[in-house]
mmCIF file of C-alpha atoms and ligand atoms in Angstrom:
data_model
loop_
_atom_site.group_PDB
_atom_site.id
_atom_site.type_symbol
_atom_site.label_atom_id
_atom_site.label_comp_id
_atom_site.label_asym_id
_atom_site.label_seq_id
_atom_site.Cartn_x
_atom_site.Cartn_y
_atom_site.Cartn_z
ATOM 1 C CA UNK A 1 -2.169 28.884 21.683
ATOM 2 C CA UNK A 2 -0.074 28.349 18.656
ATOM 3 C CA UNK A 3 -0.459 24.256 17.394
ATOM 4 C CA UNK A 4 2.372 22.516 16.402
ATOM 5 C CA UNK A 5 3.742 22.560 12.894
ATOM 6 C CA UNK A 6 2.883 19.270 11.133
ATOM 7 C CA UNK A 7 3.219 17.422 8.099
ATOM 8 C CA UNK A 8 -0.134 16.672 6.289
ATOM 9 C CA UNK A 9 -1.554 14.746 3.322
ATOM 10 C CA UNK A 10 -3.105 17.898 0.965
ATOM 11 C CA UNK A 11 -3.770 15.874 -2.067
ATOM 12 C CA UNK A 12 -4.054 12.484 -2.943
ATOM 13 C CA UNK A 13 -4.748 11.007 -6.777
ATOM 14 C CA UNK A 14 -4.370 7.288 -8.058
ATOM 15 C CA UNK A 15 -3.978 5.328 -11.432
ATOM 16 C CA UNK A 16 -4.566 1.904 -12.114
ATOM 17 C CA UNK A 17 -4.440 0.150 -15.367
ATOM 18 C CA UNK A 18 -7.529 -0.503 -17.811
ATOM 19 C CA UNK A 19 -6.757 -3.998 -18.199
ATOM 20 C CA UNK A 20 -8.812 -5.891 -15.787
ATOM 21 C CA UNK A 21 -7.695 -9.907 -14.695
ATOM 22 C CA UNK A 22 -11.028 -11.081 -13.345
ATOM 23 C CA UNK A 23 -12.253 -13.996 -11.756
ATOM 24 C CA UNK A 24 -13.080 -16.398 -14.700
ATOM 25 C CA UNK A 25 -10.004 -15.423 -16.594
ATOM 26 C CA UNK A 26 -7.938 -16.997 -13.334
ATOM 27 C CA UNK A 27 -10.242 -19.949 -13.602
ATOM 28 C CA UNK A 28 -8.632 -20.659 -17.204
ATOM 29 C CA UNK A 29 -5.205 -20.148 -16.064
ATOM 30 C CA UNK A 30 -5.301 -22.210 -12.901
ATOM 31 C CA UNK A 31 -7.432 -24.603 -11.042
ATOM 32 C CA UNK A 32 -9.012 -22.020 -9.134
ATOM 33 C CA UNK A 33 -12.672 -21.165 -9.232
ATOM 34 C CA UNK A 34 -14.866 -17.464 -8.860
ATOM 35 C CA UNK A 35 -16.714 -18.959 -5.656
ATOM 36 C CA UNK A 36 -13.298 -20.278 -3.889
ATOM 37 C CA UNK A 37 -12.221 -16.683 -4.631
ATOM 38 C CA UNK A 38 -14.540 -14.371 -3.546
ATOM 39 C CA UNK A 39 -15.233 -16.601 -0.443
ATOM 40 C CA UNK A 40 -11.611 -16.694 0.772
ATOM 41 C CA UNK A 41 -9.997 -13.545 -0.455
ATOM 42 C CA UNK A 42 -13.101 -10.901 -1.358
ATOM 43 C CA UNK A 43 -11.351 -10.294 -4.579
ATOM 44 C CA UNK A 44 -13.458 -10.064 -7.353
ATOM 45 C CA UNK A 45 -10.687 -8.239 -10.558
ATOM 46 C CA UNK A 46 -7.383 -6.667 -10.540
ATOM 47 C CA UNK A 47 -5.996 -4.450 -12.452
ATOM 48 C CA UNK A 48 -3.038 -5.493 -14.864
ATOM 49 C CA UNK A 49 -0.179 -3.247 -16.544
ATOM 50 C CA UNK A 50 -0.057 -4.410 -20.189
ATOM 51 C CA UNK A 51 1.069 -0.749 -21.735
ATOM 52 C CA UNK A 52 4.386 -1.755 -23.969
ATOM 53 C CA UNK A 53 7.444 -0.454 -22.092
ATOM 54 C CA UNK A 54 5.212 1.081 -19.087
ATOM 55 C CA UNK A 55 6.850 0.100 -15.468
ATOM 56 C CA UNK A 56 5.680 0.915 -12.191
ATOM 57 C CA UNK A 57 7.347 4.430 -13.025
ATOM 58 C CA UNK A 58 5.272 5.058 -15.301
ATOM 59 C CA UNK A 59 2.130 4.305 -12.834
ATOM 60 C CA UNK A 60 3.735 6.352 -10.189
ATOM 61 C CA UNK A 61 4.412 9.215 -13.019
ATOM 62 C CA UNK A 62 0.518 9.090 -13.898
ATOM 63 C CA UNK A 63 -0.446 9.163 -10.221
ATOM 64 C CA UNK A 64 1.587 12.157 -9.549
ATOM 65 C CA UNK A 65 0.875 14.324 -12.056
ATOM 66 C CA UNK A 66 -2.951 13.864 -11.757
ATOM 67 C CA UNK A 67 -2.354 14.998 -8.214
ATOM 68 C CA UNK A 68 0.057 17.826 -8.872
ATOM 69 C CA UNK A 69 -2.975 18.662 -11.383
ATOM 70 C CA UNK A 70 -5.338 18.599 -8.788
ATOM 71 C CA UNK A 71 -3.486 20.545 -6.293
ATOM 72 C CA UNK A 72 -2.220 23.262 -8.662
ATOM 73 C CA UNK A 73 1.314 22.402 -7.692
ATOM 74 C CA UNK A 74 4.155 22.526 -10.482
ATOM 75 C CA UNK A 75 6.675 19.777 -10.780
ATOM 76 C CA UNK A 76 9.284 22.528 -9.850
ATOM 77 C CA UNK A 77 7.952 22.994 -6.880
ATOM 78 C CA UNK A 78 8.459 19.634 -5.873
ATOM 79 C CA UNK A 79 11.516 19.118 -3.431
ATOM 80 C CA UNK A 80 11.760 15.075 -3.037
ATOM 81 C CA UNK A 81 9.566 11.990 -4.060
ATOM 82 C CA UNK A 82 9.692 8.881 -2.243
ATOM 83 C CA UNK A 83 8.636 6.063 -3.572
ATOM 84 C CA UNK A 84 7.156 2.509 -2.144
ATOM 85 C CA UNK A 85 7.413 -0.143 -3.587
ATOM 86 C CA UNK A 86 8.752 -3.913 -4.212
ATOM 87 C CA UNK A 87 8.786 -3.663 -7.784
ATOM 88 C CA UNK A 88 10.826 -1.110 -8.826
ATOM 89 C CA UNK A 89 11.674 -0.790 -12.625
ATOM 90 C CA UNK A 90 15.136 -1.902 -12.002
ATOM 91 C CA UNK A 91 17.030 -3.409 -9.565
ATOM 92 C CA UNK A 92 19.112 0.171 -9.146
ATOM 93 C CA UNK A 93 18.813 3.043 -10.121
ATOM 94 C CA UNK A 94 15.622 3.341 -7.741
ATOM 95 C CA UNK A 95 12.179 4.289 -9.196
ATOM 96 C CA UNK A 96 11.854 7.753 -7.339
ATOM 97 C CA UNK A 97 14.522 9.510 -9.731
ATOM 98 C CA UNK A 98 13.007 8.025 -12.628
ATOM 99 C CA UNK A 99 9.847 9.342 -11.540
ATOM 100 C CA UNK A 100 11.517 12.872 -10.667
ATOM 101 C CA UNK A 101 12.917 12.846 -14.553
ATOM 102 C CA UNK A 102 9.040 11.657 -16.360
ATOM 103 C CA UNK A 103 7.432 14.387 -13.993
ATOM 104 C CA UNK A 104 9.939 16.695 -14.751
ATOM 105 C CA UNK A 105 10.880 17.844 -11.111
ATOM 106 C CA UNK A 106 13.837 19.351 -12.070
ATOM 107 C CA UNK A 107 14.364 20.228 -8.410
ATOM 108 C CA UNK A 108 13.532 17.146 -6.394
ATOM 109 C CA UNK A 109 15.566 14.214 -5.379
ATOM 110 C CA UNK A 110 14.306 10.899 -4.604
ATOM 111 C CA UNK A 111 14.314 7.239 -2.842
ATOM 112 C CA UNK A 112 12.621 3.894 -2.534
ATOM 113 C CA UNK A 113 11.853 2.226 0.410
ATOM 114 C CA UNK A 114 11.134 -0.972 0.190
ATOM 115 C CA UNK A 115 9.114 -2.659 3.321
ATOM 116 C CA UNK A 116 6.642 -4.306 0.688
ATOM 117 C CA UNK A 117 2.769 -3.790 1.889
ATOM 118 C CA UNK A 118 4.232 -1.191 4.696
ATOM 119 C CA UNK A 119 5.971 0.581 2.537
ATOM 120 C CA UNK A 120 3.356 3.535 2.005
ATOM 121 C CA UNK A 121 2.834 3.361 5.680
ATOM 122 C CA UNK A 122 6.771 3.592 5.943
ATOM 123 C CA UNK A 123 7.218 6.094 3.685
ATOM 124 C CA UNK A 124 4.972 8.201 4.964
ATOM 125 C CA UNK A 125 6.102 8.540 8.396
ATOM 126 C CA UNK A 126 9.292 8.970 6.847
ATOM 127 C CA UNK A 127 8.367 11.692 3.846
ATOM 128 C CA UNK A 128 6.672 13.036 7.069
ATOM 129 C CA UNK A 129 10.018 14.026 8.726
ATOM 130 C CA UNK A 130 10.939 16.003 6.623
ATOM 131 C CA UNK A 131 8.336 18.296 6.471
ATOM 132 C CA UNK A 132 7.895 18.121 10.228
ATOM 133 C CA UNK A 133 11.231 19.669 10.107
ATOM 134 C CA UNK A 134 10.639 22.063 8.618
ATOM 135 C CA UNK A 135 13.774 21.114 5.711
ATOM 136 C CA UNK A 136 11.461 20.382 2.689
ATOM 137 C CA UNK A 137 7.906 22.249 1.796
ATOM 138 C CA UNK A 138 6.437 20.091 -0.716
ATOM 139 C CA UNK A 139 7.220 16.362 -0.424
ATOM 140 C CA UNK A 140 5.073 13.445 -2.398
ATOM 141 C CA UNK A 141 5.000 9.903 -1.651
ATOM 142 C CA UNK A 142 3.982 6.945 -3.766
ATOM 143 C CA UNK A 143 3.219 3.880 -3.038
ATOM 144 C CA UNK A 144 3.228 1.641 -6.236
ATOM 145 C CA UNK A 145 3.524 -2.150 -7.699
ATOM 146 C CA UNK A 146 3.444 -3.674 -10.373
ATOM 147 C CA UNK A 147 2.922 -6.758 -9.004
ATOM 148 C CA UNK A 148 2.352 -8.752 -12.302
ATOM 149 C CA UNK A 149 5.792 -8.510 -13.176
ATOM 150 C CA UNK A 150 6.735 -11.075 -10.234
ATOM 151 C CA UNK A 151 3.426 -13.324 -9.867
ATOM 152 C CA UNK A 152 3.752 -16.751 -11.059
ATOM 153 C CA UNK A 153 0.427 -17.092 -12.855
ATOM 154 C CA UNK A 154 0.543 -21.243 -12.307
ATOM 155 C CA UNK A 155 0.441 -20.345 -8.660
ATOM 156 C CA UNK A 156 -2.864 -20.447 -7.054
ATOM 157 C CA UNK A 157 -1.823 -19.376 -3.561
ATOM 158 C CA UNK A 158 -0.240 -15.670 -5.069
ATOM 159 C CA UNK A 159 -1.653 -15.151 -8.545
ATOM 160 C CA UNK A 160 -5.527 -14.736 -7.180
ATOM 161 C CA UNK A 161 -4.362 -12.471 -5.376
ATOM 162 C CA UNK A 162 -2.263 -9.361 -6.515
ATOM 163 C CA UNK A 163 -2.575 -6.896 -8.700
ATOM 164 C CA UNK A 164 -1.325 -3.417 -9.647
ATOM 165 C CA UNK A 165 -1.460 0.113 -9.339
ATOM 166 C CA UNK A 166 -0.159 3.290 -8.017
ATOM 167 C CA UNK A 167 -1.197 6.087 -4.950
ATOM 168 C CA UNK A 168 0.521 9.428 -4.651
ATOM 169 C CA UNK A 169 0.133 12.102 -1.908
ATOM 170 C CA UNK A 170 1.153 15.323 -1.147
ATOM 171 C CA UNK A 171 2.673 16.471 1.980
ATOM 172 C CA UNK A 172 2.851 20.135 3.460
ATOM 173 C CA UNK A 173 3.036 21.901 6.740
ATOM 174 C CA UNK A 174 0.074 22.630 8.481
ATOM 175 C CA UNK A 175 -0.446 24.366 12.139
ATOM 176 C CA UNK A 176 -4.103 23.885 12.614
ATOM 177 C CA UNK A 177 -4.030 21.124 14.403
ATOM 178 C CA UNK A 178 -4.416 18.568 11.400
ATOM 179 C CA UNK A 179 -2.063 16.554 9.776
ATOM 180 C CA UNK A 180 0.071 12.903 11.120
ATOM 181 C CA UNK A 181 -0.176 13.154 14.537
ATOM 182 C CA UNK A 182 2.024 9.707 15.436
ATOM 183 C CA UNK A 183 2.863 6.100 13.593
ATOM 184 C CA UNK A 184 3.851 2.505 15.278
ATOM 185 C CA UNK A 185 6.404 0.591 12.742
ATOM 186 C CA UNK A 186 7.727 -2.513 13.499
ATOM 187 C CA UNK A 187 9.470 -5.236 12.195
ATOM 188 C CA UNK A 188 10.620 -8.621 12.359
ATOM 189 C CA UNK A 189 13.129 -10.215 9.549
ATOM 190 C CA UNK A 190 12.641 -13.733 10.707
ATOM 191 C CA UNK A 191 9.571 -13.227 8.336
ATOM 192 C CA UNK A 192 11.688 -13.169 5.574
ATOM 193 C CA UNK A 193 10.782 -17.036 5.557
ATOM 194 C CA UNK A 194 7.168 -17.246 4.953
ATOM 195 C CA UNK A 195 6.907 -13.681 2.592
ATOM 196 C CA UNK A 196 9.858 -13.545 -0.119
ATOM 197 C CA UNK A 197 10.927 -13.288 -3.814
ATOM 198 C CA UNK A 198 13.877 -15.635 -3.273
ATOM 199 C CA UNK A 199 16.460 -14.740 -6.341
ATOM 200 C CA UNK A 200 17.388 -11.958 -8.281
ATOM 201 C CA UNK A 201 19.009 -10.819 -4.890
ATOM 202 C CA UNK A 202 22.561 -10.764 -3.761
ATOM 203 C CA UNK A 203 21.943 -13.891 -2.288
ATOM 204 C CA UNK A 204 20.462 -16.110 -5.102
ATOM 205 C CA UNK A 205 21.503 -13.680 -8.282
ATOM 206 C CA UNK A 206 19.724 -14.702 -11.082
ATOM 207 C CA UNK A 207 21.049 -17.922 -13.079
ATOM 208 C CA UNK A 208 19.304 -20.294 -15.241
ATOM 209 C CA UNK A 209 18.525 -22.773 -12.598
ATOM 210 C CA UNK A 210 16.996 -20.012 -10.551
ATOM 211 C CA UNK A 211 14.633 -18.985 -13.652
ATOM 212 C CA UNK A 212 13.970 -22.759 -14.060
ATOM 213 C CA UNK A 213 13.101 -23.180 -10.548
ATOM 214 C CA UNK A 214 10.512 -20.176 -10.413
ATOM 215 C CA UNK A 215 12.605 -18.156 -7.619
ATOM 216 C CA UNK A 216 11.725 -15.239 -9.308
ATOM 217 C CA UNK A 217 8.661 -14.731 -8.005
ATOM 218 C CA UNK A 218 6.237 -13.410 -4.854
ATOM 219 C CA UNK A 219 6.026 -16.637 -2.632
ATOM 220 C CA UNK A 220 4.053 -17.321 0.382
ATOM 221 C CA UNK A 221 2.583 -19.537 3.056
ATOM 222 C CA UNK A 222 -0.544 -17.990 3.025
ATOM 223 C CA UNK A 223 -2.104 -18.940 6.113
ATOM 224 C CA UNK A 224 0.936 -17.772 8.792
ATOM 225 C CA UNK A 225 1.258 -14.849 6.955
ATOM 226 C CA UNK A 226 -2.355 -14.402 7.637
ATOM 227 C CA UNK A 227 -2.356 -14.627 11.444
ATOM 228 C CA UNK A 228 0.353 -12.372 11.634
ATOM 229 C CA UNK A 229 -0.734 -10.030 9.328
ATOM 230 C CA UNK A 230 -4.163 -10.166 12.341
ATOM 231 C CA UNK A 231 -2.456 -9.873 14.869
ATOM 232 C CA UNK A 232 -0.367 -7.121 13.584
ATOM 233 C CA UNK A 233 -2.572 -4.817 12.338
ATOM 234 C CA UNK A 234 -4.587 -5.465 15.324
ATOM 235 C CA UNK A 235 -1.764 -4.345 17.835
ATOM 236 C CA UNK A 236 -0.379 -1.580 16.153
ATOM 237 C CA UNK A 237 -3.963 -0.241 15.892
ATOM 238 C CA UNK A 238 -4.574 -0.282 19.488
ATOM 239 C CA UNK A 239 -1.238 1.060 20.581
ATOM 240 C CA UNK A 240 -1.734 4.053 18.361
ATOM 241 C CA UNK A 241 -5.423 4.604 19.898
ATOM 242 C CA UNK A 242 -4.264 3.955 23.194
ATOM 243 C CA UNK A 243 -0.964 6.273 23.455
ATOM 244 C CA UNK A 244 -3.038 9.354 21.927
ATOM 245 C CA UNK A 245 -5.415 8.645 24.517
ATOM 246 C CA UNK A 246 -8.048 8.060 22.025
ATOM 247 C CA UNK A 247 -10.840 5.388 22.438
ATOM 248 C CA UNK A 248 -12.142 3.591 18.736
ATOM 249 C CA UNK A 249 -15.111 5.956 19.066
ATOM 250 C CA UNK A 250 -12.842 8.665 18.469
ATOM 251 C CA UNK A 251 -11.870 6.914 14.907
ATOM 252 C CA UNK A 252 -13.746 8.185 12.050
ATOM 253 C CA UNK A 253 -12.147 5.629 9.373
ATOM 254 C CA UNK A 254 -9.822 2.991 9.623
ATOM 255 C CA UNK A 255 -7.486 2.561 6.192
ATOM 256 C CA UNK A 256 -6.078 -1.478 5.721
ATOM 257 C CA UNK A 257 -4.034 -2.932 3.910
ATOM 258 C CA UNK A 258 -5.951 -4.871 1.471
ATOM 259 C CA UNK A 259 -4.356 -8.293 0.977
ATOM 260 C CA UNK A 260 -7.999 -10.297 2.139
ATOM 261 C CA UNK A 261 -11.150 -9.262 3.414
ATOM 262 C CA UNK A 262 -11.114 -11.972 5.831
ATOM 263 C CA UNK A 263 -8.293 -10.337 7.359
ATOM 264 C CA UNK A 264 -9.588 -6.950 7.229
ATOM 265 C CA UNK A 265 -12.921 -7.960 8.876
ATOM 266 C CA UNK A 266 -10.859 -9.385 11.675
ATOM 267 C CA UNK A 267 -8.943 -6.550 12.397
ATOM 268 C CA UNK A 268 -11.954 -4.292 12.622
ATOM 269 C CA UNK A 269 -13.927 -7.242 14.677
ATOM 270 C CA UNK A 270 -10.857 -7.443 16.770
ATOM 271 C CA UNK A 271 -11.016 -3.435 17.464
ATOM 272 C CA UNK A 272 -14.948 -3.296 17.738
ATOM 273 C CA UNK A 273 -14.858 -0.614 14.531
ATOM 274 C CA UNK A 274 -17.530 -0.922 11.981
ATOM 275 C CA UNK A 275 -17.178 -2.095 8.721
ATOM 276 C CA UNK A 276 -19.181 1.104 7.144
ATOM 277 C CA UNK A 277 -15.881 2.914 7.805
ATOM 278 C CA UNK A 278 -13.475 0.305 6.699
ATOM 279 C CA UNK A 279 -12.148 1.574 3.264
ATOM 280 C CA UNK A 280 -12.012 -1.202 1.035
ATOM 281 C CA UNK A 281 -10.952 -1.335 -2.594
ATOM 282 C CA UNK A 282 -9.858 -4.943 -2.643
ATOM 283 C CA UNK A 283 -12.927 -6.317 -4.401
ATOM 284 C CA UNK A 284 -11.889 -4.481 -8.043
ATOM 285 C CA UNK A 285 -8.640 -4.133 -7.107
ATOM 286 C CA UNK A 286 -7.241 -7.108 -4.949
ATOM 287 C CA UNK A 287 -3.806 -6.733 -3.010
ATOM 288 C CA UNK A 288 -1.462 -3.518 -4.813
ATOM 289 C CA UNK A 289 1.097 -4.290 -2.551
ATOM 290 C CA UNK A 290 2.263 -0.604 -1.722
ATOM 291 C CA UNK A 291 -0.407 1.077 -3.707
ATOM 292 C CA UNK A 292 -3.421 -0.312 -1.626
ATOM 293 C CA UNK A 293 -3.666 2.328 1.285
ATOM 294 C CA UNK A 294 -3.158 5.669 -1.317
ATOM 295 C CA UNK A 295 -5.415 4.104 -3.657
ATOM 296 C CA UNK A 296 -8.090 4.018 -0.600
ATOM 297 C CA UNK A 297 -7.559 7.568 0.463
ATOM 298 C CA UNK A 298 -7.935 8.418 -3.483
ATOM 299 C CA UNK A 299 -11.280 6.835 -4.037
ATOM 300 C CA UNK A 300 -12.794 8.164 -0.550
ATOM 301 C CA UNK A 301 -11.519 11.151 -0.745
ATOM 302 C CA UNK A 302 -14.863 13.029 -1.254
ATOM 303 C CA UNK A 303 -16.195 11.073 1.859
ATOM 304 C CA UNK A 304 -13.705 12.485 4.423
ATOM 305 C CA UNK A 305 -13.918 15.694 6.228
ATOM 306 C CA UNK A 306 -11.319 18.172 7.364
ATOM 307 C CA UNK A 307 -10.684 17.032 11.236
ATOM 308 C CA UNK A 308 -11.167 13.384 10.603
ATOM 309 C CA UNK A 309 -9.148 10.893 12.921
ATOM 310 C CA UNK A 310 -8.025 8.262 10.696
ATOM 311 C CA UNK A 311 -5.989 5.235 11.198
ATOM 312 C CA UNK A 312 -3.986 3.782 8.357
ATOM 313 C CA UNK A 313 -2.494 0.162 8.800
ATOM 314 C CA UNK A 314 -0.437 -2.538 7.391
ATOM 315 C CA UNK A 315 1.487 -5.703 7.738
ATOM 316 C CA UNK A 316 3.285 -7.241 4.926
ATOM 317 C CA UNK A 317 6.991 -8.413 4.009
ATOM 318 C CA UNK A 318 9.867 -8.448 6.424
ATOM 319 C CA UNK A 319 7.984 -9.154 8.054
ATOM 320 C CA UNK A 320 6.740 -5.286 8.132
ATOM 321 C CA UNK A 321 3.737 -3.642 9.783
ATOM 322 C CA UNK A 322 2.379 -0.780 11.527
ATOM 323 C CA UNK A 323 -0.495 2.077 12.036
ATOM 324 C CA UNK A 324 -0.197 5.802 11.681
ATOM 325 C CA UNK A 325 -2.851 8.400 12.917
ATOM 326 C CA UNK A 326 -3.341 11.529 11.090
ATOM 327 C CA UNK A 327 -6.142 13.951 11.171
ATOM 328 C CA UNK A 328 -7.524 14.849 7.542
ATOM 329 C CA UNK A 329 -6.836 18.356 6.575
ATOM 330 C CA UNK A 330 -9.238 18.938 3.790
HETATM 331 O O1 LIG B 1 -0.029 -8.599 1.443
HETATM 332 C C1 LIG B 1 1.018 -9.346 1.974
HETATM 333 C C2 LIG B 1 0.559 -10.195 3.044
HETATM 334 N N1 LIG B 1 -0.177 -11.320 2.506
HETATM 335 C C3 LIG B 1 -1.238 -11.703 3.106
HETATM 336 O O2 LIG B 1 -1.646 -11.087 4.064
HETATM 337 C C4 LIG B 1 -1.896 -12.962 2.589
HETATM 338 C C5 LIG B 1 -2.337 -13.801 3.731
HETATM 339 N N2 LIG B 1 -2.929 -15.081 3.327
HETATM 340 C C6 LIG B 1 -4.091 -15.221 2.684
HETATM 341 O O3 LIG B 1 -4.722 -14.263 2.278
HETATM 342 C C7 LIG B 1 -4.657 -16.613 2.563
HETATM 343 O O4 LIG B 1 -3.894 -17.494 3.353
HETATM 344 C C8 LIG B 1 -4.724 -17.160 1.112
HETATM 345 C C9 LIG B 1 -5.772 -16.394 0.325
HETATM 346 C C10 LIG B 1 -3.377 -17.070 0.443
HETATM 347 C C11 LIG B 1 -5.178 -18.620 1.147
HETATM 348 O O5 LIG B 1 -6.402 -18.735 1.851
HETATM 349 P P1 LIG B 1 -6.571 -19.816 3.027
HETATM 350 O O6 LIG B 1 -7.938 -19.672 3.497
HETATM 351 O O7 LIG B 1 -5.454 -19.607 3.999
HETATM 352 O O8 LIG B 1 -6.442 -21.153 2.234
HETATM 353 P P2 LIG B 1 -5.479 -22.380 2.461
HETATM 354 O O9 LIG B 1 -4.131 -22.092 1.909
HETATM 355 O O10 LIG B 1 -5.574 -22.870 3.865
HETATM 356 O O11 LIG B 1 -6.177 -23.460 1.570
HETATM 357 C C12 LIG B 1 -7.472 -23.985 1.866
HETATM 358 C C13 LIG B 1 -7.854 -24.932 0.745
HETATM 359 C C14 LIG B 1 -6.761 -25.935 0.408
HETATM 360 O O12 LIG B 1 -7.382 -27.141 0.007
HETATM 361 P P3 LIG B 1 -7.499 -28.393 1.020
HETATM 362 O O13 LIG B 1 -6.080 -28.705 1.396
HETATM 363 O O14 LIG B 1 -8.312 -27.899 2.167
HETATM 364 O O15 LIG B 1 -8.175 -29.418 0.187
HETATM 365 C C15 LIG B 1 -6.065 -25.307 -0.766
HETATM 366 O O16 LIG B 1 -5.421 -26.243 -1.583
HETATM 367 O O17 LIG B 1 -8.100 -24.192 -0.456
HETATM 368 C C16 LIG B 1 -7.224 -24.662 -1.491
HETATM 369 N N3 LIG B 1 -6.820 -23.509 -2.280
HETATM 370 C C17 LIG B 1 -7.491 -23.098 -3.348
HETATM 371 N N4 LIG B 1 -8.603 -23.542 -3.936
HETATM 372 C C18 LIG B 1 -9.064 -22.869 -5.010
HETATM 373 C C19 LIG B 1 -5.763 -22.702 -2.090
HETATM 374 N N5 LIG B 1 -5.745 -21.741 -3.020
HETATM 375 C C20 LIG B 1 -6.812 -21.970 -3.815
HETATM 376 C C21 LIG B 1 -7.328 -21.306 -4.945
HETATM 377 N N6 LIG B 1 -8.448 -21.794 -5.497
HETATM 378 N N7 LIG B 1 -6.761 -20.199 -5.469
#
């Protein structure tokens, strides 16, 4: 019986910067400490962008060619790049066609999206489409932030927190069966309260006072975006599992966002999964906004065998969140 044509994920590669922010350099910055930290969060370093004149294009640019490397695939061959992320190198034009230029993929167009730590998951399903369809062959999406370039390092409640780095994948057709199988995204924009950078915007465009009132940069109230963020994950998980008639048994790894471990350990309490197949890169790399869940696939890459059901999930500004199941198909 001939199995239906799907898009799947037949490369992955990340970059993160050499600089690392650890721990006891936060301690110096704010009154934080390395205990407090690790207890609360499970963050241990991130990674920082300090290259001169480097952007998260530049990240993304790095992460794609080590995976067009990797899968022998020539930037000419590329027909579109969509990229994830909240910190885009400019307000317009978007970071995909600047990424299409430094790759040189003469032939590609390009997009953000822009549903913060969703936005891989987002893009995804979306670059997904496409390929589904049967319109594009080769499609890549990135998931990327710089998120240094809108923490405000005298915060305590964001600057622990974030840090940055890029994820890039590459999608193809496949009919054997593997490949995304089916994706919950939802949304709700009364979010936009408790999860915001609150000028630079249409609404607040920049001005002095908005610069002297720090309103350009990541805020939060931690702890309600927490529960939601649970309960999110949580949900979307279990709708996934339950509409494809799977059971958690059937799961081989589950893929979270990583914005706290305490949230990730109650998401996998809350679906009776085991923490041995939790990815988890938080520790060295803390919350990468966009980048987390490539960055993930990237580093357990060797670990995952062709067939695999695996659950990817996220919840972050919007608010934004959802799960998508694909089967690996390497
Ligand atoms: O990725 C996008 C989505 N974002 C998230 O999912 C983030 C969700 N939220 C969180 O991860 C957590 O809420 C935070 C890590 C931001 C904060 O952790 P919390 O356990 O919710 O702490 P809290 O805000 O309730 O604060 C507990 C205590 C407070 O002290 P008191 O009032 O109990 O004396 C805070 O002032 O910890 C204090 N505190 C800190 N202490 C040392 C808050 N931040 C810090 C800090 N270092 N960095």
């Amino acid at each position: 019986m001939p199995t239906k044509l799907r898009a799947a994920i037949t490369g992955v590669h990340g970059w993160v910067p050499e600089t690392k922010l650890t721990n006891s350099d936060l301690e110096k910055i704010v009154d934080t400490n390395d205990e407090w930290i690790v207890s609360r969060t499970g963050i241990k370093d991130r990674r920082i962008l300090r290259t001169p004149n480097w952007a998260t294009s530049d990240m993304c640019a790095e992460a794609v060619k080590g995976l067009l490397e990797k899968t022998g695939v020539k930037p000419g061959e590329i027909d579109m790049i969509i990229v994830a992320t909240v910190t885009g190198d400019m307000v317009f034009p978007d970071t995909a066609n600047t990424v299409c230029d430094k790759i040189g993929a003469k032939n590609a167009f390009g997009y953000d999206i822009n549903a913060a730590c969703s936005g891989f998951l987002f893009a995804l399903a979306t670059g997904a489409q496409f390929v589904q369809n049967e319109t594009y062959k080769k499609v890549i999406v990135v998931g990327a932030d710089m998120m240094s370039s809108i923490i405000d390092y005298q915060d305590r409640n964001t600057c622990i927190i974030f840090g940055d780095g890029a994820g890039a994948v590459l999608l193809e057709a496949k009919k054997d069966g593997t490949g995304i199988i089916d994706f919950v995204l939802r949304g709700d924009g009364s979010g936009r309260e408790l999860l915001n950078m609150k000028a630079g915007g249409s609404l607040h465009p920049a001005t002095a006072e908005t610069v002297a009132n720090r309103e350009h940069y990541a805020w939060q109230d931690g702890k309600r975006v927490y529960v939601q963020a649970v309960k999110g994950m949580t949900s979307a998980c279990e709708e996934v599992i339950r509409r494809n008639k799977m059971t958690i048994e059937d799961v081989q790894w589950v893929v979270p966002h990583q914005a706290n471990m305490r949230i990730i350990t109650s998401v996998a309490e809350h679906l009776h999964f085991p923490m041995e197949k939790v990815m988890l890169n938080i520790e060295k790399y803390g919350n990468t906004t966009a980048a987390t869940l490539p960055l993930c696939l990237w580093e357990y890459e060797k670990k995952l065998s062709k067939g695999d059901n695996i659950i990817l999930t996220a919840f972050g500004g919007g608010f934004t969140w959802g799960a998508l199941y694909l089967k690996w198909a390497y």
